XYZ file of C-alpha atoms in Angstrom:
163
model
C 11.122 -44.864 42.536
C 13.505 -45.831 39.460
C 10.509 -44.090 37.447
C 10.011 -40.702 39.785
C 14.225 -40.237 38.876
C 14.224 -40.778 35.526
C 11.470 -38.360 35.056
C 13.686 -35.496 37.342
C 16.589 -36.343 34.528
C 14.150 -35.945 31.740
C 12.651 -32.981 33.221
C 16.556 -31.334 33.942
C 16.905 -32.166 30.138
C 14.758 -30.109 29.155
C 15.394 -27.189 30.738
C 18.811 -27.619 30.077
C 18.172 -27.957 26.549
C 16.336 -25.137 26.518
C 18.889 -23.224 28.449
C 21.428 -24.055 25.771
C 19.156 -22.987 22.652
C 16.806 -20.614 23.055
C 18.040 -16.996 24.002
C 14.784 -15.967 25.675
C 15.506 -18.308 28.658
C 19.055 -17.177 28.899
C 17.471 -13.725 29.153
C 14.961 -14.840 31.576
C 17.264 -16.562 33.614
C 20.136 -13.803 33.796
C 17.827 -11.489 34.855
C 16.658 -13.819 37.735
C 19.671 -14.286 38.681
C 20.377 -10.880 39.217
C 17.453 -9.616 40.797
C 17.267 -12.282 43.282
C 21.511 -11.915 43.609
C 20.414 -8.037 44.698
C 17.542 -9.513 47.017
C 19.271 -11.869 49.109
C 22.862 -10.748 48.860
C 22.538 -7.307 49.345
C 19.701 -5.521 51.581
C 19.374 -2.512 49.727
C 15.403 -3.528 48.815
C 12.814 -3.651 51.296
C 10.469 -6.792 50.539
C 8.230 -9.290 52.255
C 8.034 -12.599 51.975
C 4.802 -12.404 49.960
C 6.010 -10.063 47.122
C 9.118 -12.552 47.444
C 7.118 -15.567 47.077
C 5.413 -13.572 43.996
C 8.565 -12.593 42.329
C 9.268 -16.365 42.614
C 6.504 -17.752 41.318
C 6.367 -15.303 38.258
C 9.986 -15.720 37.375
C 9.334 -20.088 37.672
C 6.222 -19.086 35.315
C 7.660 -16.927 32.692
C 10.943 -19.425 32.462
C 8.134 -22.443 32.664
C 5.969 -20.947 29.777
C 9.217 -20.225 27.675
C 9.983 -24.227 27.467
C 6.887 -24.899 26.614
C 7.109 -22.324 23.946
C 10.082 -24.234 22.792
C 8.184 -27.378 23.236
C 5.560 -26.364 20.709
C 7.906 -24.573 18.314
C 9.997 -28.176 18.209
C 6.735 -30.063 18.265
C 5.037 -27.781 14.847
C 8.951 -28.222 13.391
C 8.000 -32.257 13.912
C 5.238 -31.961 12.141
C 5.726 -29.572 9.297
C 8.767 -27.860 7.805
C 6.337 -26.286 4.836
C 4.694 -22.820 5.616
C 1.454 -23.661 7.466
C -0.834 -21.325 8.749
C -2.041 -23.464 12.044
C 1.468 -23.805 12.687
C 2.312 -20.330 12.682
C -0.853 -19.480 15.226
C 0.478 -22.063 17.378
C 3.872 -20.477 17.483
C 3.089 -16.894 17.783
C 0.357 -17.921 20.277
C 2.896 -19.644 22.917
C 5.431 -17.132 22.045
C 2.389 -14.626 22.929
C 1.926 -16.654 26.245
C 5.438 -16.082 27.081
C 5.166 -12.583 26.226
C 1.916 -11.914 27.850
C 4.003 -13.340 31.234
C 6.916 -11.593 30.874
C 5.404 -8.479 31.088
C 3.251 -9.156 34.035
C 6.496 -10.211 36.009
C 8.230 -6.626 34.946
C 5.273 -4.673 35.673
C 4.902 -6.868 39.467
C 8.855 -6.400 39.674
C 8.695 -2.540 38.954
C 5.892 -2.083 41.342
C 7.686 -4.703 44.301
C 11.295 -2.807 43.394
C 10.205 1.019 42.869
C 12.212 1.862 45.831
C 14.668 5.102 44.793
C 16.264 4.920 48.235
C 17.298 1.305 47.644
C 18.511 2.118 44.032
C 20.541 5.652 45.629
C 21.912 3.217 48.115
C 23.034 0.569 45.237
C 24.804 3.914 43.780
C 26.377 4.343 46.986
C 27.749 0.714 47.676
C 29.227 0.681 43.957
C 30.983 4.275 44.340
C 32.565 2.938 47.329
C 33.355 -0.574 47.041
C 35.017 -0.550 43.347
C 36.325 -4.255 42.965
C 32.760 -5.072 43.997
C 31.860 -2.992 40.874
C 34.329 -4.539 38.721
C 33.225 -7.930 39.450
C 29.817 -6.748 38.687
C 30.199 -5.484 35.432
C 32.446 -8.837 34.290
C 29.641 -11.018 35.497
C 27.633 -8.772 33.130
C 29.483 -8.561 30.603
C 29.636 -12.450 30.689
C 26.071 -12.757 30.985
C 25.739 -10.802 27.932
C 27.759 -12.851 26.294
C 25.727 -16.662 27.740
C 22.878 -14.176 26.356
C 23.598 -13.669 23.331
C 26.227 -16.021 22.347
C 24.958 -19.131 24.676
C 27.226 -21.930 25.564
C 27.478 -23.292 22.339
C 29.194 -20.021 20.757
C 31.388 -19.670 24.029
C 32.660 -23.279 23.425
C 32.989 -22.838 19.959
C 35.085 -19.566 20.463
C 37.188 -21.710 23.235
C 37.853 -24.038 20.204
C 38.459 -21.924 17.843
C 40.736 -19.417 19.891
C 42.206 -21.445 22.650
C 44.894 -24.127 21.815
């Protein structure tokens, strides 16, 4: 049992490791957040539990094929820092993977979410609940931020800027 919960805290490492260093995943998993924040908080889209259960299980995929993008890339960078040609093909190919994924899960999203009334009635709520709006774009703007800066910038910036 010791075993089974050591490999959970390995496995958490991971992703959080990957969460922490590689922008793709932040993408991935800000726009998760938000679409599934929009499906369950909010019942402005019409979906069933099946095209839920697929917009699950492609999300879990394309975040699950992006660490073990960033397993190979770390694995290659173990093995060789020289330019080598395997080593790029094995990069580009599980960064293909990834890609390859990602755009399934858009296309499946844009066909599951291709509802105008639910996006006219998303208009709606935001036109007339304004501090609803506000909070949306700062949780936006801060995503953009975990994007792009990721938590090592944002605690570097806390260093740097607040005493």
């Amino acid at each position: 049992m010791k075993d089974l919960l050591k490999s959970f805290v390995y496995a958490f490492k991971g992703i959080f490791y990957c969460i922490g260093h590689e922008r793709n995943m932040r993408i991935h998993l800000c726009f998760t957040a938000y679409m599934f924040g929009f499906l369950t908080v909010h019942d402005f889209f019409e979906v069933s539990r099946v095209q839920f259960a697929v917009l699950v299980a492609l999300c879990a995929l394309v975040m699950a094929l992006e660490a073990v993008n960033t397993a190979v890339e770390k694995t290659v960078d173990l093995e060789t820092k020289e330019k080598n040609e395997l080593a790029k093909i094995a990069k580009d190919s599980a960064a293909g993977a990834v890609l390859i994924a990602a755009i399934g899960a858009v296309a499946a999203g844009i066909i599951i979410l291709y509802q105008p009334d639910a996006f006219a009635a998303m208009v709606d709520y935001y036109k007339e609940n304004i501090p609803v709006l506000i909070g949306f774009i700062i949780s936006f703007v801060a995503s953009l931020i975990f994007v792009f800066a990721g938590p090592q910038g944002i605690k570097e910036f806390f260093k740097k800027h607040v005493k």
